[in-house]
Amino acid sequence: ALLQAVTLAPWEVHSKNIYNRPYNGIWGMEDLEALSKLINGEGIINQEGKPEWNNLTMDDLVSDNNVIGLYTNIDFEADDEFAAIGTVSNPFENYTFDGNGYSISGINMKNTDDKNQGIFGVVGSNTVIKNLTIKNSLVEGNDNTGILVGKTAGTNIIIDHCFTSGGEVLGTENVGGLIGNCGTGTLIRNCGIATASISGNNNVGALAALNNGIICNSYSHTGSLFCYCLLGFFVRSHLHTLRNCYTSAHFSYCTVHSCAPFVPHATAP
């Protein structure tokens, strides 16, 4: 009998990429790592002239309308490394990341010298992150550190139905449970955190540290906040709009300057 030649898809060729993909998207830890590397400009140019990582290109991860879907829960091991998706020079922008109700657990990011740390480091314009839960993860960085997002910078940015549960955030300035620095042009809605510990030197907030955008219909249940200077149980530095938000943070420590149960030096309209 004649042997029939079979062309294997990239995820069947590489030992790590063994997911049976009915369609494009994130199907495991290696896909999420590939997304980080490709967005951050660290991909290797393949024979077709496209950046790739682990034999994956953005064509394998993105579906119609620039949607990147998560189609499974992802559990990191203690020694698994992960770099924030999006940098100042290469922000995560012009995409919709849809978690589809799945979760990412156990991420351990220790980058004390690096700013803009989170699952998503820097998020740019025309971007949606939605329907995602982050569980029991540690994110440690410099300025602008949060479990989900380090910093947003641009217009038409939406974070919707995103949650954190457990875990720890440590940073220097602008340290938040969900997001460190929420920029102008960002809408956060229907989000919540139940983060075990949030610590920083300056400007620490349970949900967000610095808010220049709009936050609505969101909550924080935070076990512990620690700050040397300027702390808020929900948002620390509030320069724009809060609507229909609440907090039940029950413990904090602040050595100097202002500490307040909702937002120091601001009111929630």
CSV table of C-alpha atoms in Angstrom, one decimal:
chain,number,residue,atom,x,y,z
A,1,ALA,CA,0.0,0.0,0.0
A,2,LEU,CA,1.2,3.5,-0.8
A,3,LEU,CA,1.9,5.8,2.1
A,4,GLN,CA,0.0,9.0,2.1
A,5,ALA,CA,1.9,12.2,2.9
A,6,VAL,CA,0.4,14.0,5.8
A,7,THR,CA,1.0,17.7,6.6
A,8,LEU,CA,0.9,18.4,10.3
A,9,ALA,CA,-0.3,21.7,11.7
A,10,PRO,CA,2.2,23.7,13.8
A,11,TRP,CA,0.8,22.6,17.1
A,12,GLU,CA,1.0,19.0,16.1
A,13,VAL,CA,4.7,19.3,15.1
A,14,HIS,CA,6.0,20.9,18.3
A,15,SER,CA,5.9,18.7,21.4
A,16,LYS,CA,4.4,21.5,23.6
A,17,ASN,CA,1.7,22.6,21.1
A,18,ILE,CA,-0.5,19.4,21.2
A,19,TYR,CA,-3.9,21.1,21.4
A,20,ASN,CA,-6.5,19.9,19.0
A,21,ARG,CA,-7.7,23.3,17.7
A,22,PRO,CA,-11.2,23.5,16.2
A,23,TYR,CA,-10.5,27.2,15.7
A,24,ASN,CA,-7.9,29.9,16.5
A,25,GLY,CA,-7.4,31.1,20.0
A,26,ILE,CA,-5.7,30.4,23.3
A,27,TRP,CA,-5.8,26.7,24.2
A,28,GLY,CA,-3.1,26.4,26.8
A,29,MET,CA,-0.1,27.9,28.6
A,30,GLU,CA,2.2,27.8,25.6
A,31,ASP,CA,-0.3,29.8,23.5
A,32,LEU,CA,-0.5,32.5,26.2
A,33,GLU,CA,3.3,32.6,26.2
A,34,ALA,CA,3.3,32.9,22.4
A,35,LEU,CA,0.9,35.8,22.6
A,36,SER,CA,3.2,37.6,25.0
A,37,LYS,CA,6.3,37.0,22.9
A,38,LEU,CA,4.6,38.0,19.6
A,39,ILE,CA,2.9,41.1,21.0
A,40,ASN,CA,6.2,42.2,22.6
A,41,GLY,CA,8.1,41.9,19.4
A,42,GLU,CA,10.2,38.9,20.4
A,43,GLY,CA,9.0,36.5,17.7
A,44,ILE,CA,11.4,34.8,15.2
A,45,ILE,CA,10.7,35.6,11.6
A,46,ASN,CA,9.8,32.4,9.8
A,47,GLN,CA,10.1,31.4,6.1
A,48,GLU,CA,6.8,33.2,5.3
A,49,GLY,CA,8.2,36.4,6.8
A,50,LYS,CA,5.9,36.3,9.8
A,51,PRO,CA,7.0,36.4,13.4
A,52,GLU,CA,6.4,33.1,15.2
A,53,TRP,CA,7.0,31.6,18.7
A,54,ASN,CA,6.9,27.9,19.4
A,55,ASN,CA,5.8,27.4,15.8
A,56,LEU,CA,2.8,29.7,16.3
A,57,THR,CA,2.0,33.0,14.6
A,58,MET,CA,-0.7,35.6,15.4
A,59,ASP,CA,-2.7,33.9,12.7
A,60,ASP,CA,-3.1,30.9,15.0
A,61,LEU,CA,-4.2,33.0,17.9
A,62,VAL,CA,-6.5,35.6,16.4
A,63,SER,CA,-10.0,34.9,14.9
A,64,ASP,CA,-12.3,37.1,13.0
A,65,ASN,CA,-12.7,40.8,14.1
A,66,ASN,CA,-9.3,40.7,15.8
A,67,VAL,CA,-10.7,38.5,18.7
A,68,ILE,CA,-8.3,36.4,20.8
A,69,GLY,CA,-10.4,33.9,22.7
A,70,LEU,CA,-9.5,31.8,25.7
A,71,TYR,CA,-11.0,28.4,25.5
A,72,THR,CA,-9.7,26.6,28.6
A,73,ASN,CA,-8.6,27.3,32.2
A,74,ILE,CA,-4.9,27.7,32.4
A,75,ASP,CA,-3.0,26.7,35.6
A,76,PHE,CA,0.7,27.8,35.9
A,77,GLU,CA,3.2,25.9,38.0
A,78,ALA,CA,5.4,27.6,40.5
A,79,ASP,CA,8.5,27.6,38.2
A,80,ASP,CA,6.7,28.6,35.0
A,81,GLU,CA,7.9,32.0,33.7
A,82,PHE,CA,5.6,34.6,32.0
A,83,ALA,CA,6.2,38.1,30.7
A,84,ALA,CA,3.5,40.7,30.7
A,85,ILE,CA,1.6,41.0,27.4
A,86,GLY,CA,2.3,44.5,25.9
A,87,THR,CA,5.1,47.0,26.5
A,88,VAL,CA,5.5,50.8,26.1
A,89,SER,CA,7.0,50.3,22.6
A,90,ASN,CA,4.7,47.3,21.7
A,91,PRO,CA,1.4,47.8,23.6
A,92,PHE,CA,-1.5,45.3,23.4
A,93,GLU,CA,-3.8,47.2,21.2
A,94,ASN,CA,-6.5,46.8,18.5
A,95,TYR,CA,-7.6,43.4,19.9
A,96,THR,CA,-10.4,42.0,21.9
A,97,PHE,CA,-9.2,39.4,24.5
A,98,ASP,CA,-12.3,37.4,25.5
A,99,GLY,CA,-11.7,35.0,28.4
A,100,ASN,CA,-15.1,33.4,27.8
A,101,GLY,CA,-15.6,32.9,31.5
A,102,TYR,CA,-12.4,30.9,31.9
A,103,SER,CA,-9.6,31.6,34.4
A,104,ILE,CA,-5.8,31.9,34.6
A,105,SER,CA,-4.3,30.7,37.8
A,106,GLY,CA,-1.0,30.6,39.6
A,107,ILE,CA,1.0,33.1,37.5
A,108,ASN,CA,4.2,34.1,39.3
A,109,MET,CA,5.7,37.3,37.9
A,110,LYS,CA,8.7,38.7,39.9
A,111,ASN,CA,10.1,41.7,37.9
A,112,THR,CA,10.9,44.2,40.6
A,113,ASP,CA,12.9,46.4,38.2
A,114,ASP,CA,10.3,46.6,35.5
A,115,LYS,CA,7.4,49.0,35.2
A,116,ASN,CA,4.0,48.2,33.8
A,117,GLN,CA,3.6,44.7,35.2
A,118,GLY,CA,0.4,42.5,35.0
A,119,ILE,CA,-0.9,39.8,32.8
A,120,PHE,CA,-1.3,42.6,30.4
A,121,GLY,CA,1.6,45.1,30.8
A,122,VAL,CA,0.6,48.1,28.6
A,123,VAL,CA,-2.8,48.2,27.0
A,124,GLY,CA,-3.3,50.6,24.1
A,125,SER,CA,-6.2,52.0,22.0
A,126,ASN,CA,-9.2,50.2,20.6
A,127,THR,CA,-8.8,47.2,23.0
A,128,VAL,CA,-11.3,45.2,25.0
A,129,ILE,CA,-10.4,42.7,27.8
A,130,LYS,CA,-13.4,40.8,29.1
A,131,ASN,CA,-14.9,37.8,30.8
A,132,LEU,CA,-11.6,36.8,32.5
A,133,THR,CA,-10.7,35.7,36.1
A,134,ILE,CA,-7.2,35.6,37.5
A,135,LYS,CA,-6.8,33.3,40.5
A,136,ASN,CA,-4.1,33.0,43.2
A,137,SER,CA,-1.4,34.8,41.2
A,138,LEU,CA,1.6,36.9,42.3
A,139,VAL,CA,2.6,40.0,40.4
A,140,GLU,CA,5.6,42.0,41.6
A,141,GLY,CA,6.9,45.0,39.7
A,142,ASN,CA,8.0,48.6,39.9
A,143,ASP,CA,5.6,51.5,39.0
A,144,ASN,CA,2.2,50.7,37.5
A,145,THR,CA,1.6,47.2,38.7
A,146,GLY,CA,-1.7,45.2,38.9
A,147,ILE,CA,-2.7,41.6,38.6
A,148,LEU,CA,-4.7,42.1,35.4
A,149,VAL,CA,-3.2,45.3,33.8
A,150,GLY,CA,-0.2,47.4,34.6
A,151,LYS,CA,-1.2,50.5,32.7
A,152,THR,CA,-3.7,51.6,30.0
A,153,ALA,CA,-2.6,54.4,27.6
A,154,GLY,CA,-4.9,55.4,24.7
A,155,THR,CA,-8.5,55.7,23.8
A,156,ASN,CA,-11.5,53.3,23.5
A,157,ILE,CA,-10.1,50.8,26.0
A,158,ILE,CA,-12.7,48.7,27.8
A,159,ILE,CA,-12.1,46.2,30.7
A,160,ASP,CA,-15.4,44.4,31.3
A,161,HIS,CA,-16.4,41.5,33.6
A,162,CYS,CA,-12.8,40.8,34.8
A,163,PHE,CA,-12.1,39.5,38.3
A,164,THR,CA,-9.2,38.6,40.5
A,165,SER,CA,-9.4,36.1,43.4
A,166,GLY,CA,-6.6,35.5,45.9
A,167,GLY,CA,-3.0,36.3,45.2
A,168,GLU,CA,-0.7,39.2,45.9
A,169,VAL,CA,0.5,42.4,44.2
A,170,LEU,CA,3.7,44.2,45.2
A,171,GLY,CA,5.0,47.4,43.5
A,172,THR,CA,6.5,50.8,44.1
A,173,GLU,CA,4.1,53.5,42.8
A,174,ASN,CA,0.6,53.0,41.4
A,175,VAL,CA,-0.1,49.5,42.7
A,176,GLY,CA,-3.7,48.1,42.3
A,177,GLY,CA,-5.4,44.8,42.7
A,178,LEU,CA,-6.9,44.9,39.2
A,179,ILE,CA,-5.0,47.7,37.5
A,180,GLY,CA,-2.1,49.9,38.5
A,181,ASN,CA,-2.6,53.0,36.3
A,182,CYS,CA,-6.0,53.5,34.6
A,183,GLY,CA,-5.5,56.1,31.9
A,184,THR,CA,-7.8,58.6,30.2
A,185,GLY,CA,-9.9,56.8,27.6
A,186,THR,CA,-10.4,53.7,29.7
A,187,LEU,CA,-13.7,52.3,30.9
A,188,ILE,CA,-13.7,49.6,33.7
A,189,ARG,CA,-17.1,48.1,34.3
A,190,ASN,CA,-18.6,45.1,36.0
A,191,CYS,CA,-15.2,44.1,37.6
A,192,GLY,CA,-14.2,43.0,41.0
A,193,ILE,CA,-11.3,41.9,43.2
A,194,ALA,CA,-10.9,39.6,46.2
A,195,THR,CA,-7.1,39.9,46.4
A,196,ALA,CA,-5.3,38.7,49.5
A,197,SER,CA,-2.6,41.4,49.7
A,198,ILE,CA,-1.7,44.7,47.9
A,199,SER,CA,1.5,46.5,48.9
A,200,GLY,CA,3.4,49.5,47.6
A,201,ASN,CA,5.5,52.5,48.6
A,202,ASN,CA,3.2,55.2,47.1
A,203,ASN,CA,-0.3,55.3,45.6
A,204,VAL,CA,-1.9,52.0,46.5
A,205,GLY,CA,-5.6,51.2,45.7
A,206,ALA,CA,-7.6,48.0,46.1
A,207,LEU,CA,-9.1,48.0,42.6
A,208,ALA,CA,-7.0,50.6,40.9
A,209,ALA,CA,-4.2,52.9,42.2
A,210,LEU,CA,-4.5,55.8,39.7
A,211,ASN,CA,-7.8,56.4,37.9
A,212,ASN,CA,-8.0,58.9,35.0
A,213,GLY,CA,-10.8,56.9,33.3
A,214,ILE,CA,-14.2,55.7,34.3
A,215,ILE,CA,-14.9,52.9,36.7
A,216,CYS,CA,-18.5,51.7,37.2
A,217,ASN,CA,-20.5,48.8,38.7
A,218,SER,CA,-17.4,47.4,40.3
A,219,TYR,CA,-16.3,46.2,43.8
A,220,SER,CA,-13.3,45.3,46.0
A,221,HIS,CA,-13.1,42.8,48.8
A,222,THR,CA,-9.5,43.2,49.8
A,223,GLY,CA,-7.9,41.4,52.8
A,224,SER,CA,-4.8,43.6,53.3
A,225,LEU,CA,-3.4,46.8,51.9
A,226,PHE,CA,-0.1,48.2,52.9
A,227,CYS,CA,1.4,51.5,51.8
A,228,TYR,CA,4.0,54.0,53.1
A,229,CYS,CA,2.1,57.0,51.5
A,230,LEU,CA,-1.3,57.5,50.0
A,231,LEU,CA,-3.7,54.6,50.2
A,232,GLY,CA,-7.4,54.0,49.2
A,233,PHE,CA,-9.6,51.0,49.9
A,234,PHE,CA,-11.0,51.2,46.4
A,235,VAL,CA,-9.1,53.7,44.2
A,236,ARG,CA,-6.2,55.8,45.6
A,237,SER,CA,-5.9,58.7,43.2
A,238,HIS,CA,-9.2,59.5,41.6
A,239,LEU,CA,-9.1,62.1,38.9
A,240,HIS,CA,-12.2,61.2,36.9
A,241,THR,CA,-15.4,59.2,37.4
A,242,LEU,CA,-16.6,56.5,39.7
A,243,ARG,CA,-20.2,55.2,39.5
A,244,ASN,CA,-22.0,52.5,41.5
A,245,CYS,CA,-18.9,51.1,43.1
A,246,TYR,CA,-18.3,49.7,46.6
A,247,THR,CA,-15.6,48.2,48.8
A,248,SER,CA,-15.5,46.0,51.9
A,249,ALA,CA,-11.7,46.2,52.5
A,250,HIS,CA,-11.3,45.5,56.2
A,251,PHE,CA,-7.6,46.1,57.0
A,252,SER,CA,-5.0,48.6,55.9
A,253,TYR,CA,-1.7,50.1,57.0
A,254,CYS,CA,-0.5,53.4,55.9
A,255,THR,CA,2.5,55.2,57.5
A,256,VAL,CA,2.1,58.7,56.4
A,257,HIS,CA,-0.3,61.1,54.6
A,258,SER,CA,-3.8,60.0,53.6
A,259,CYS,CA,-5.7,56.8,54.1
A,260,ALA,CA,-9.5,56.6,53.4
A,261,PRO,CA,-12.1,53.9,53.0
A,262,PHE,CA,-13.0,54.9,49.5
A,263,VAL,CA,-11.0,57.5,47.7
A,264,PRO,CA,-8.7,60.0,49.5
A,265,HIS,CA,-9.3,63.6,48.5
A,266,ALA,CA,-12.2,62.8,46.1
A,267,THR,CA,-15.8,61.8,46.1
A,268,ALA,CA,-17.6,59.2,44.0
A,269,PRO,CA,-20.4,60.9,41.9
